[in-house]
JSON list of C-alpha atoms in Angstrom, two decimals:
[
{"chain": "A", "resi": 234, "resn": "GLU", "atom": "CA", "xyz": [-5.82, -18.89, -2.75]},
{"chain": "A", "resi": 235, "resn": "VAL", "atom": "CA", "xyz": [-7.94, -15.65, -3.62]},
{"chain": "A", "resi": 236, "resn": "GLN", "atom": "CA", "xyz": [-8.35, -15.20, -6.84]},
{"chain": "A", "resi": 237, "resn": "LEU", "atom": "CA", "xyz": [-10.60, -12.31, -8.69]},
{"chain": "A", "resi": 238, "resn": "LEU", "atom": "CA", "xyz": [-10.42, -12.21, -12.68]},
{"chain": "A", "resi": 239, "resn": "GLU", "atom": "CA", "xyz": [-11.93, -9.22, -14.39]},
{"chain": "A", "resi": 240, "resn": "SER", "atom": "CA", "xyz": [-13.10, -10.41, -17.66]},
{"chain": "A", "resi": 241, "resn": "GLY", "atom": "CA", "xyz": [-15.06, -7.63, -20.74]},
{"chain": "A", "resi": 242, "resn": "GLY", "atom": "CA", "xyz": [-13.41, -5.00, -21.21]},
{"chain": "A", "resi": 243, "resn": "GLY", "atom": "CA", "xyz": [-11.75, -3.21, -24.83]},
{"chain": "A", "resi": 244, "resn": "LEU", "atom": "CA", "xyz": [-12.60, -0.51, -27.02]},
{"chain": "A", "resi": 245, "resn": "VAL", "atom": "CA", "xyz": [-15.53, 1.69, -26.68]},
{"chain": "A", "resi": 246, "resn": "GLN", "atom": "CA", "xyz": [-17.22, 4.53, -28.28]},
{"chain": "A", "resi": 247, "resn": "PRO", "atom": "CA", "xyz": [-17.97, 7.38, -26.78]},
{"chain": "A", "resi": 248, "resn": "GLY", "atom": "CA", "xyz": [-21.65, 6.74, -25.62]},
{"chain": "A", "resi": 249, "resn": "GLY", "atom": "CA", "xyz": [-21.19, 3.23, -25.60]},
{"chain": "A", "resi": 250, "resn": "SER", "atom": "CA", "xyz": [-21.65, 0.84, -23.48]},
{"chain": "A", "resi": 251, "resn": "LEU", "atom": "CA", "xyz": [-19.83, -2.36, -21.58]},
{"chain": "A", "resi": 252, "resn": "ARG", "atom": "CA", "xyz": [-20.38, -4.69, -19.06]},
{"chain": "A", "resi": 253, "resn": "LEU", "atom": "CA", "xyz": [-17.52, -5.70, -17.08]},
{"chain": "A", "resi": 254, "resn": "SER", "atom": "CA", "xyz": [-17.37, -9.05, -14.84]},
{"chain": "A", "resi": 255, "resn": "CYS", "atom": "CA", "xyz": [-15.27, -10.24, -11.72]},
{"chain": "A", "resi": 256, "resn": "ALA", "atom": "CA", "xyz": [-15.28, -13.83, -11.37]},
{"chain": "A", "resi": 257, "resn": "ALA", "atom": "CA", "xyz": [-14.20, -14.49, -7.74]},
{"chain": "A", "resi": 258, "resn": "SER", "atom": "CA", "xyz": [-12.46, -18.06, -6.44]},
{"chain": "A", "resi": 259, "resn": "GLY", "atom": "CA", "xyz": [-11.31, -19.25, -3.28]},
{"chain": "A", "resi": 260, "resn": "PHE", "atom": "CA", "xyz": [-12.71, -17.16, -0.31]},
{"chain": "A", "resi": 261, "resn": "THR", "atom": "CA", "xyz": [-16.78, -17.26, 0.36]},
{"chain": "A", "resi": 262, "resn": "PHE", "atom": "CA", "xyz": [-17.86, -14.65, -2.15]},
{"chain": "A", "resi": 263, "resn": "SER", "atom": "CA", "xyz": [-20.45, -13.78, -0.44]},
{"chain": "A", "resi": 264, "resn": "SER", "atom": "CA", "xyz": [-19.37, -12.44, 2.58]},
{"chain": "A", "resi": 265, "resn": "TYR", "atom": "CA", "xyz": [-17.21, -9.83, 1.48]},
{"chain": "A", "resi": 266, "resn": "ALA", "atom": "CA", "xyz": [-18.25, -6.15, 0.02]},
{"chain": "A", "resi": 267, "resn": "VAL", "atom": "CA", "xyz": [-15.93, -5.93, -3.36]},
{"chain": "A", "resi": 268, "resn": "SER", "atom": "CA", "xyz": [-14.91, -2.37, -4.85]},
{"chain": "A", "resi": 269, "resn": "TRP", "atom": "CA", "xyz": [-14.28, -1.38, -8.94]},
{"chain": "A", "resi": 270, "resn": "VAL", "atom": "CA", "xyz": [-11.31, 0.92, -9.06]},
{"chain": "A", "resi": 271, "resn": "ARG", "atom": "CA", "xyz": [-10.14, 2.93, -12.00]},
{"chain": "A", "resi": 272, "resn": "GLN", "atom": "CA", "xyz": [-6.05, 3.61, -13.27]},
{"chain": "A", "resi": 273, "resn": "ALA", "atom": "CA", "xyz": [-6.26, 6.08, -16.09]},
{"chain": "A", "resi": 274, "resn": "PRO", "atom": "CA", "xyz": [-3.16, 5.11, -18.35]},
{"chain": "A", "resi": 275, "resn": "GLY", "atom": "CA", "xyz": [-0.56, 6.68, -15.97]},
{"chain": "A", "resi": 276, "resn": "LYS", "atom": "CA", "xyz": [-2.31, 8.10, -13.17]},
{"chain": "A", "resi": 277, "resn": "GLY", "atom": "CA", "xyz": [-2.83, 6.95, -9.87]},
{"chain": "A", "resi": 278, "resn": "LEU", "atom": "CA", "xyz": [-5.94, 5.16, -8.65]},
{"chain": "A", "resi": 279, "resn": "GLU", "atom": "CA", "xyz": [-9.47, 6.04, -8.41]},
{"chain": "A", "resi": 280, "resn": "TRP", "atom": "CA", "xyz": [-12.08, 4.05, -6.22]},
{"chain": "A", "resi": 281, "resn": "VAL", "atom": "CA", "xyz": [-15.19, 3.46, -8.56]},
{"chain": "A", "resi": 282, "resn": "SER", "atom": "CA", "xyz": [-17.81, 1.66, -6.17]},
{"chain": "A", "resi": 283, "resn": "ASP", "atom": "CA", "xyz": [-18.70, -0.65, -4.11]},
{"chain": "A", "resi": 284, "resn": "ILE", "atom": "CA", "xyz": [-20.67, -3.73, -3.26]},
{"chain": "A", "resi": 285, "resn": "GLY", "atom": "CA", "xyz": [-21.96, -4.84, 0.39]},
{"chain": "A", "resi": 286, "resn": "GLY", "atom": "CA", "xyz": [-22.01, -8.80, 0.40]},
{"chain": "A", "resi": 287, "resn": "THR", "atom": "CA", "xyz": [-25.75, -9.20, -0.21]},
{"chain": "A", "resi": 288, "resn": "GLY", "atom": "CA", "xyz": [-26.25, -7.12, -2.66]},
{"chain": "A", "resi": 289, "resn": "HIS", "atom": "CA", "xyz": [-27.53, -4.64, -1.36]},
{"chain": "A", "resi": 290, "resn": "THR", "atom": "CA", "xyz": [-25.77, -1.90, -0.65]},
{"chain": "A", "resi": 291, "resn": "THR", "atom": "CA", "xyz": [-24.09, -0.03, -3.06]},
{"chain": "A", "resi": 292, "resn": "TYR", "atom": "CA", "xyz": [-22.15, 3.22, -3.62]},
{"chain": "A", "resi": 293, "resn": "TYR", "atom": "CA", "xyz": [-20.28, 5.45, -6.30]},
{"chain": "A", "resi": 294, "resn": "ALA", "atom": "CA", "xyz": [-17.77, 7.85, -7.01]},
{"chain": "A", "resi": 295, "resn": "ASP", "atom": "CA", "xyz": [-19.85, 10.93, -8.30]},
{"chain": "A", "resi": 296, "resn": "SER", "atom": "CA", "xyz": [-17.73, 10.43, -11.63]},
{"chain": "A", "resi": 297, "resn": "VAL", "atom": "CA", "xyz": [-19.43, 8.01, -12.42]},
{"chain": "A", "resi": 298, "resn": "ARG", "atom": "CA", "xyz": [-23.26, 7.55, -10.51]},
{"chain": "A", "resi": 299, "resn": "GLY", "atom": "CA", "xyz": [-25.77, 7.68, -12.47]},
{"chain": "A", "resi": 300, "resn": "ARG", "atom": "CA", "xyz": [-23.83, 5.54, -15.63]},
{"chain": "A", "resi": 301, "resn": "PHE", "atom": "CA", "xyz": [-22.56, 3.01, -14.37]},
{"chain": "A", "resi": 302, "resn": "THR", "atom": "CA", "xyz": [-24.51, 0.05, -11.61]},
{"chain": "A", "resi": 303, "resn": "VAL", "atom": "CA", "xyz": [-22.11, -2.26, -9.47]},
{"chain": "A", "resi": 304, "resn": "SER", "atom": "CA", "xyz": [-24.05, -5.64, -9.29]},
{"chain": "A", "resi": 305, "resn": "ARG", "atom": "CA", "xyz": [-23.18, -9.66, -8.16]},
{"chain": "A", "resi": 306, "resn": "ASP", "atom": "CA", "xyz": [-24.44, -12.95, -8.40]},
{"chain": "A", "resi": 307, "resn": "ASN", "atom": "CA", "xyz": [-23.19, -15.40, -5.39]},
{"chain": "A", "resi": 308, "resn": "SER", "atom": "CA", "xyz": [-24.90, -17.90, -7.22]},
{"chain": "A", "resi": 309, "resn": "LYS", "atom": "CA", "xyz": [-22.03, -17.81, -9.82]},
{"chain": "A", "resi": 310, "resn": "ASN", "atom": "CA", "xyz": [-19.50, -15.76, -7.36]},
{"chain": "A", "resi": 311, "resn": "THR", "atom": "CA", "xyz": [-19.39, -13.61, -9.90]},
{"chain": "A", "resi": 312, "resn": "LEU", "atom": "CA", "xyz": [-19.64, -9.49, -9.40]},
{"chain": "A", "resi": 313, "resn": "TYR", "atom": "CA", "xyz": [-20.17, -7.03, -12.67]},
{"chain": "A", "resi": 314, "resn": "LEU", "atom": "CA", "xyz": [-20.58, -3.40, -13.44]},
{"chain": "A", "resi": 315, "resn": "GLN", "atom": "CA", "xyz": [-22.43, -2.19, -16.17]},
{"chain": "A", "resi": 316, "resn": "MET", "atom": "CA", "xyz": [-21.55, 0.71, -17.87]},
{"chain": "A", "resi": 317, "resn": "ASN", "atom": "CA", "xyz": [-22.82, 3.30, -19.76]},
{"chain": "A", "resi": 318, "resn": "SER", "atom": "CA", "xyz": [-22.70, 6.77, -21.16]},
{"chain": "A", "resi": 319, "resn": "LEU", "atom": "CA", "xyz": [-19.33, 6.13, -22.09]},
{"chain": "A", "resi": 320, "resn": "ARG", "atom": "CA", "xyz": [-16.45, 9.20, -22.02]},
{"chain": "A", "resi": 321, "resn": "ALA", "atom": "CA", "xyz": [-13.58, 9.29, -23.21]},
{"chain": "A", "resi": 322, "resn": "GLU", "atom": "CA", "xyz": [-12.83, 10.39, -19.60]},
{"chain": "A", "resi": 323, "resn": "ASP", "atom": "CA", "xyz": [-13.54, 6.51, -18.46]},
{"chain": "A", "resi": 324, "resn": "THR", "atom": "CA", "xyz": [-10.61, 5.43, -20.37]},
{"chain": "A", "resi": 325, "resn": "ALA", "atom": "CA", "xyz": [-8.71, 3.26, -17.55]},
{"chain": "A", "resi": 326, "resn": "VAL", "atom": "CA", "xyz": [-7.13, -0.47, -16.49]},
{"chain": "A", "resi": 327, "resn": "TYR", "atom": "CA", "xyz": [-10.46, -1.37, -13.50]},
{"chain": "A", "resi": 328, "resn": "TYR", "atom": "CA", "xyz": [-9.52, -3.35, -10.94]},
{"chain": "A", "resi": 329, "resn": "CYS", "atom": "CA", "xyz": [-12.30, -5.51, -9.35]},
{"chain": "A", "resi": 330, "resn": "ALA", "atom": "CA", "xyz": [-11.21, -5.87, -5.46]},
{"chain": "A", "resi": 331, "resn": "LYS", "atom": "CA", "xyz": [-11.71, -7.75, -2.11]},
{"chain": "A", "resi": 332, "resn": "HIS", "atom": "CA", "xyz": [-12.50, -6.67, 0.81]},
{"chain": "A", "resi": 333, "resn": "LEU", "atom": "CA", "xyz": [-11.03, -7.75, 4.12]},
{"chain": "A", "resi": 334, "resn": "PRO", "atom": "CA", "xyz": [-13.24, -6.07, 5.33]},
{"chain": "A", "resi": 335, "resn": "GLY", "atom": "CA", "xyz": [-12.80, -2.20, 5.22]},
{"chain": "A", "resi": 336, "resn": "PRO", "atom": "CA", "xyz": [-8.91, -2.31, 2.74]},
{"chain": "A", "resi": 337, "resn": "PHE", "atom": "CA", "xyz": [-8.84, -4.22, -0.12]},
{"chain": "A", "resi": 338, "resn": "ASP", "atom": "CA", "xyz": [-6.70, -6.91, 0.42]},
{"chain": "A", "resi": 339, "resn": "SER", "atom": "CA", "xyz": [-6.58, -8.92, -2.80]},
{"chain": "A", "resi": 340, "resn": "TRP", "atom": "CA", "xyz": [-7.35, -7.45, -6.59]},
{"chain": "A", "resi": 341, "resn": "GLY", "atom": "CA", "xyz": [-7.88, -9.02, -10.05]},
{"chain": "A", "resi": 342, "resn": "GLN", "atom": "CA", "xyz": [-5.46, -8.28, -13.31]},
{"chain": "A", "resi": 343, "resn": "GLY", "atom": "CA", "xyz": [-7.54, -5.31, -14.48]},
{"chain": "A", "resi": 344, "resn": "ALA", "atom": "CA", "xyz": [-9.10, -5.51, -17.22]},
{"chain": "A", "resi": 345, "resn": "LEU", "atom": "CA", "xyz": [-8.43, -2.05, -20.24]},
{"chain": "A", "resi": 346, "resn": "VAL", "atom": "CA", "xyz": [-11.46, -0.10, -21.01]},
{"chain": "A", "resi": 347, "resn": "THR", "atom": "CA", "xyz": [-10.73, 2.50, -24.30]},
{"chain": "A", "resi": 348, "resn": "VAL", "atom": "CA", "xyz": [-13.39, 5.22, -24.54]},
{"chain": "A", "resi": 349, "resn": "SER", "atom": "CA", "xyz": [-12.49, 6.45, -28.23]},
{"chain": "A", "resi": 350, "resn": "SER", "atom": "CA", "xyz": [-13.85, 6.73, -32.21]},
{"chain": "B", "resi": 283, "resn": "GLU", "atom": "CA", "xyz": [-15.02, 14.31, 0.41]},
{"chain": "B", "resi": 284, "resn": "ILE", "atom": "CA", "xyz": [-11.80, 13.42, 2.31]},
{"chain": "B", "resi": 285, "resn": "VAL", "atom": "CA", "xyz": [-8.79, 14.18, 0.27]},
{"chain": "B", "resi": 286, "resn": "LEU", "atom": "CA", "xyz": [-5.15, 12.90, 1.10]},
{"chain": "B", "resi": 287, "resn": "THR", "atom": "CA", "xyz": [-1.88, 13.94, -0.25]},
{"chain": "B", "resi": 288, "resn": "GLN", "atom": "CA", "xyz": [1.04, 12.39, -0.27]},
{"chain": "B", "resi": 289, "resn": "SER", "atom": "CA", "xyz": [4.72, 13.56, -0.32]},
{"chain": "B", "resi": 290, "resn": "PRO", "atom": "CA", "xyz": [7.29, 13.60, -1.49]},
{"chain": "B", "resi": 291, "resn": "GLY", "atom": "CA", "xyz": [5.88, 13.24, -4.83]},
{"chain": "B", "resi": 292, "resn": "THR", "atom": "CA", "xyz": [9.19, 11.44, -6.12]},
{"chain": "B", "resi": 293, "resn": "LEU", "atom": "CA", "xyz": [11.62, 9.42, -3.50]},
{"chain": "B", "resi": 294, "resn": "SER", "atom": "CA", "xyz": [15.15, 9.10, -4.83]},
{"chain": "B", "resi": 295, "resn": "LEU", "atom": "CA", "xyz": [17.24, 6.59, -2.55]},
{"chain": "B", "resi": 296, "resn": "SER", "atom": "CA", "xyz": [19.67, 4.05, -2.65]},
{"chain": "B", "resi": 297, "resn": "PRO", "atom": "CA", "xyz": [19.16, 0.42, -1.59]},
{"chain": "B", "resi": 298, "resn": "GLY", "atom": "CA", "xyz": [19.64, -0.45, 2.44]},
{"chain": "B", "resi": 299, "resn": "GLU", "atom": "CA", "xyz": [18.41, 3.71, 2.99]},
{"chain": "B", "resi": 300, "resn": "ARG", "atom": "CA", "xyz": [15.42, 4.90, 5.02]},
{"chain": "B", "resi": 301, "resn": "ALA", "atom": "CA", "xyz": [12.29, 5.63, 3.39]},
{"chain": "B", "resi": 302, "resn": "THR", "atom": "CA", "xyz": [9.37, 8.17, 4.61]},
{"chain": "B", "resi": 303, "resn": "LEU", "atom": "CA", "xyz": [6.92, 8.52, 2.92]},
{"chain": "B", "resi": 304, "resn": "SER", "atom": "CA", "xyz": [3.63, 10.92, 4.12]},
{"chain": "B", "resi": 305, "resn": "CYS", "atom": "CA", "xyz": [-0.36, 11.47, 3.56]},
{"chain": "B", "resi": 306, "resn": "ARG", "atom": "CA", "xyz": [-2.10, 13.80, 4.70]},
{"chain": "B", "resi": 307, "resn": "ALA", "atom": "CA", "xyz": [-5.86, 14.04, 5.04]},
{"chain": "B", "resi": 308, "resn": "SER", "atom": "CA", "xyz": [-7.40, 16.58, 4.39]},
{"chain": "B", "resi": 309, "resn": "GLN", "atom": "CA", "xyz": [-9.63, 15.93, 7.14]},
{"chain": "B", "resi": 310, "resn": "SER", "atom": "CA", "xyz": [-9.64, 13.46, 10.65]},
{"chain": "B", "resi": 311, "resn": "VAL", "atom": "CA", "xyz": [-9.90, 10.19, 9.43]},
{"chain": "B", "resi": 312, "resn": "SER", "atom": "CA", "xyz": [-12.27, 8.12, 11.26]},
{"chain": "B", "resi": 313, "resn": "SER", "atom": "CA", "xyz": [-10.78, 5.60, 13.59]},
{"chain": "B", "resi": 314, "resn": "SER", "atom": "CA", "xyz": [-7.37, 5.17, 11.77]},
{"chain": "B", "resi": 315, "resn": "PHE", "atom": "CA", "xyz": [-9.28, 3.56, 8.46]},
{"chain": "B", "resi": 316, "resn": "LEU", "atom": "CA", "xyz": [-5.98, 4.37, 7.02]},
{"chain": "B", "resi": 317, "resn": "ALA", "atom": "CA", "xyz": [-3.95, 1.61, 4.74]},
{"chain": "B", "resi": 318, "resn": "TRP", "atom": "CA", "xyz": [-0.63, 1.57, 2.24]},
{"chain": "B", "resi": 319, "resn": "TYR", "atom": "CA", "xyz": [-0.27, -0.09, -1.63]},
{"chain": "B", "resi": 320, "resn": "GLN", "atom": "CA", "xyz": [2.23, -1.02, -3.45]},
{"chain": "B", "resi": 321, "resn": "GLN", "atom": "CA", "xyz": [2.29, -1.22, -6.96]},
{"chain": "B", "resi": 322, "resn": "LYS", "atom": "CA", "xyz": [4.86, -2.33, -8.94]},
{"chain": "B", "resi": 323, "resn": "PRO", "atom": "CA", "xyz": [4.25, -1.32, -12.64]},
{"chain": "B", "resi": 324, "resn": "GLY", "atom": "CA", "xyz": [2.01, -3.47, -15.35]},
{"chain": "B", "resi": 325, "resn": "GLN", "atom": "CA", "xyz": [0.34, -5.03, -11.49]},
{"chain": "B", "resi": 326, "resn": "ALA", "atom": "CA", "xyz": [-2.57, -4.64, -9.03]},
{"chain": "B", "resi": 327, "resn": "PRO", "atom": "CA", "xyz": [-1.59, -2.89, -5.77]},
{"chain": "B", "resi": 328, "resn": "SER", "atom": "CA", "xyz": [-1.17, -4.86, -3.16]},
{"chain": "B", "resi": 329, "resn": "LEU", "atom": "CA", "xyz": [-1.99, -4.23, 0.79]},
{"chain": "B", "resi": 330, "resn": "LEU", "atom": "CA", "xyz": [0.67, -3.44, 2.85]},
{"chain": "B", "resi": 331, "resn": "VAL", "atom": "CA", "xyz": [-0.67, -1.85, 5.57]},
{"chain": "B", "resi": 332, "resn": "TYR", "atom": "CA", "xyz": [-4.14, -1.30, 7.69]},
{"chain": "B", "resi": 333, "resn": "GLY", "atom": "CA", "xyz": [-5.21, 0.28, 10.70]},
{"chain": "B", "resi": 334, "resn": "ALA", "atom": "CA", "xyz": [-2.40, 3.25, 9.76]},
{"chain": "B", "resi": 335, "resn": "SER", "atom": "CA", "xyz": [0.07, 0.97, 11.19]},
{"chain": "B", "resi": 336, "resn": "ILE", "atom": "CA", "xyz": [-1.11, -3.31, 11.29]},
{"chain": "B", "resi": 337, "resn": "ARG", "atom": "CA", "xyz": [1.19, -5.49, 8.70]},
{"chain": "B", "resi": 338, "resn": "ALA", "atom": "CA", "xyz": [-1.13, -6.72, 6.12]},
{"chain": "B", "resi": 339, "resn": "THR", "atom": "CA", "xyz": [-0.32, -10.80, 6.41]},
{"chain": "B", "resi": 340, "resn": "GLY", "atom": "CA", "xyz": [3.35, -11.83, 4.38]},
{"chain": "B", "resi": 341, "resn": "ILE", "atom": "CA", "xyz": [4.32, -8.30, 4.42]},
{"chain": "B", "resi": 342, "resn": "PRO", "atom": "CA", "xyz": [8.01, -8.06, 5.63]},
{"chain": "B", "resi": 343, "resn": "ASP", "atom": "CA", "xyz": [8.42, -6.05, 8.96]},
{"chain": "B", "resi": 344, "resn": "ARG", "atom": "CA", "xyz": [10.69, -3.35, 7.65]},
{"chain": "B", "resi": 345, "resn": "PHE", "atom": "CA", "xyz": [7.54, -1.91, 6.48]},
{"chain": "B", "resi": 346, "resn": "SER", "atom": "CA", "xyz": [6.02, -0.03, 8.87]},
{"chain": "B", "resi": 347, "resn": "GLY", "atom": "CA", "xyz": [2.86, 2.63, 9.51]},
{"chain": "B", "resi": 348, "resn": "SER", "atom": "CA", "xyz": [2.26, 5.24, 11.32]},
{"chain": "B", "resi": 349, "resn": "GLY", "atom": "CA", "xyz": [0.27, 8.17, 12.53]},
{"chain": "B", "resi": 350, "resn": "SER", "atom": "CA", "xyz": [-3.48, 9.07, 13.42]},
{"chain": "B", "resi": 351, "resn": "GLY", "atom": "CA", "xyz": [-6.31, 12.52, 12.22]},
{"chain": "B", "resi": 352, "resn": "THR", "atom": "CA", "xyz": [-4.88, 13.68, 9.86]},
{"chain": "B", "resi": 353, "resn": "ASP", "atom": "CA", "xyz": [-0.93, 12.53, 9.43]},
{"chain": "B", "resi": 354, "resn": "PHE", "atom": "CA", "xyz": [0.56, 9.63, 8.57]},
{"chain": "B", "resi": 355, "resn": "THR", "atom": "CA", "xyz": [3.09, 7.97, 7.39]},
{"chain": "B", "resi": 356, "resn": "LEU", "atom": "CA", "xyz": [4.45, 4.89, 6.21]},
{"chain": "B", "resi": 357, "resn": "THR", "atom": "CA", "xyz": [8.53, 3.47, 6.74]},
{"chain": "B", "resi": 358, "resn": "ILE", "atom": "CA", "xyz": [10.84, 0.84, 4.83]},
{"chain": "B", "resi": 359, "resn": "SER", "atom": "CA", "xyz": [13.43, 0.69, 6.98]},
{"chain": "B", "resi": 360, "resn": "ARG", "atom": "CA", "xyz": [15.81, -0.76, 4.88]},
{"chain": "B", "resi": 361, "resn": "LEU", "atom": "CA", "xyz": [14.98, -0.19, 0.84]},
{"chain": "B", "resi": 362, "resn": "GLU", "atom": "CA", "xyz": [14.77, -3.56, -1.07]},
{"chain": "B", "resi": 363, "resn": "PRO", "atom": "CA", "xyz": [15.37, -3.92, -4.42]},
{"chain": "B", "resi": 364, "resn": "GLU", "atom": "CA", "xyz": [12.00, -5.47, -5.01]},
{"chain": "B", "resi": 365, "resn": "ASP", "atom": "CA", "xyz": [10.84, -2.22, -2.55]},
{"chain": "B", "resi": 366, "resn": "PHE", "atom": "CA", "xyz": [10.67, 0.16, -5.79]},
{"chain": "B", "resi": 367, "resn": "ALA", "atom": "CA", "xyz": [7.53, 1.33, -6.87]},
{"chain": "B", "resi": 368, "resn": "VAL", "atom": "CA", "xyz": [4.59, 3.59, -6.22]},
{"chain": "B", "resi": 369, "resn": "TYR", "atom": "CA", "xyz": [2.92, 3.51, -2.96]},
{"chain": "B", "resi": 370, "resn": "TYR", "atom": "CA", "xyz": [-0.45, 4.84, -2.44]},
{"chain": "B", "resi": 371, "resn": "CYS", "atom": "CA", "xyz": [-2.43, 5.87, 1.04]},
{"chain": "B", "resi": 372, "resn": "GLN", "atom": "CA", "xyz": [-6.54, 5.24, 1.21]},
{"chain": "B", "resi": 373, "resn": "GLN", "atom": "CA", "xyz": [-9.01, 6.33, 3.45]},
{"chain": "B", "resi": 374, "resn": "TYR", "atom": "CA", "xyz": [-11.56, 3.51, 3.42]},
{"chain": "B", "resi": 375, "resn": "GLY", "atom": "CA", "xyz": [-13.23, 4.80, 6.91]},
{"chain": "B", "resi": 376, "resn": "GLY", "atom": "CA", "xyz": [-16.33, 6.57, 4.82]},
{"chain": "B", "resi": 377, "resn": "THR", "atom": "CA", "xyz": [-17.29, 7.65, 1.08]},
{"chain": "B", "resi": 378, "resn": "PRO", "atom": "CA", "xyz": [-15.57, 7.91, -1.17]},
{"chain": "B", "resi": 379, "resn": "ARG", "atom": "CA", "xyz": [-12.78, 5.73, -0.71]},
{"chain": "B", "resi": 380, "resn": "THR", "atom": "CA", "xyz": [-9.39, 8.01, -1.55]},
{"chain": "B", "resi": 381, "resn": "PHE", "atom": "CA", "xyz": [-6.83, 7.47, -2.84]},
{"chain": "B", "resi": 382, "resn": "GLY", "atom": "CA", "xyz": [-3.73, 9.73, -2.38]},
{"chain": "B", "resi": 383, "resn": "GLN", "atom": "CA", "xyz": [-1.49, 10.61, -5.83]},
{"chain": "B", "resi": 384, "resn": "GLY", "atom": "CA", "xyz": [1.05, 7.92, -5.09]},
{"chain": "B", "resi": 385, "resn": "THR", "atom": "CA", "xyz": [4.40, 8.13, -4.05]},
{"chain": "B", "resi": 386, "resn": "LYS", "atom": "CA", "xyz": [7.44, 6.72, -6.62]},
{"chain": "B", "resi": 387, "resn": "VAL", "atom": "CA", "xyz": [10.45, 5.06, -5.17]},
{"chain": "B", "resi": 388, "resn": "GLU", "atom": "CA", "xyz": [13.08, 5.56, -7.93]},
{"chain": "B", "resi": 389, "resn": "ILE", "atom": "CA", "xyz": [16.54, 3.96, -7.58]},
{"chain": "B", "resi": 390, "resn": "LYS", "atom": "CA", "xyz": [19.18, 7.02, -6.87]}
]
């Protein structure tokens, strides 16, 4: 059974940093691209970032490019999202999601990030 | 960037009725790389349909997707109590992988 488990969320001040992790199991992690998707409170889904199976290919939404960095450690079956220069508008539940490939066929339960002073 | 517009914003229906949800793209979605997701309160989204019309594993056949180009539809033939939720379309043919704003299907 595919499982994705996010961790590392919490309260951070504007301008601060946070690193999210997503531990994967139940599939050959290195064979699949994975993504981060976020959802602000009461709002819709927003794609944040993609990373290919080897980690060499990454993509970002304009809203986070230059501030967020996606990476993965295939030896640990773990996906990361380093978030710097956080803003109030980054407040959201952050989900990691596995590609089918293409669409996202498995999602984690989400990690809440709150940016507030 | 491909903008996806879903309509209606809210659909009020009774169990047993048919639901028709629309997703319109600002430009053609390549190779019908269009997916639909269901999200229930407090839960992560789950994949229903991809490739515009292919049901994901375990999805009942009352869910069907159709369309191509810029116009796509998700149909729920007979609503079950567990189908009342928010539905999102997504294009995954390129980046950014945009989502529609969602359609809430609520009990009338």
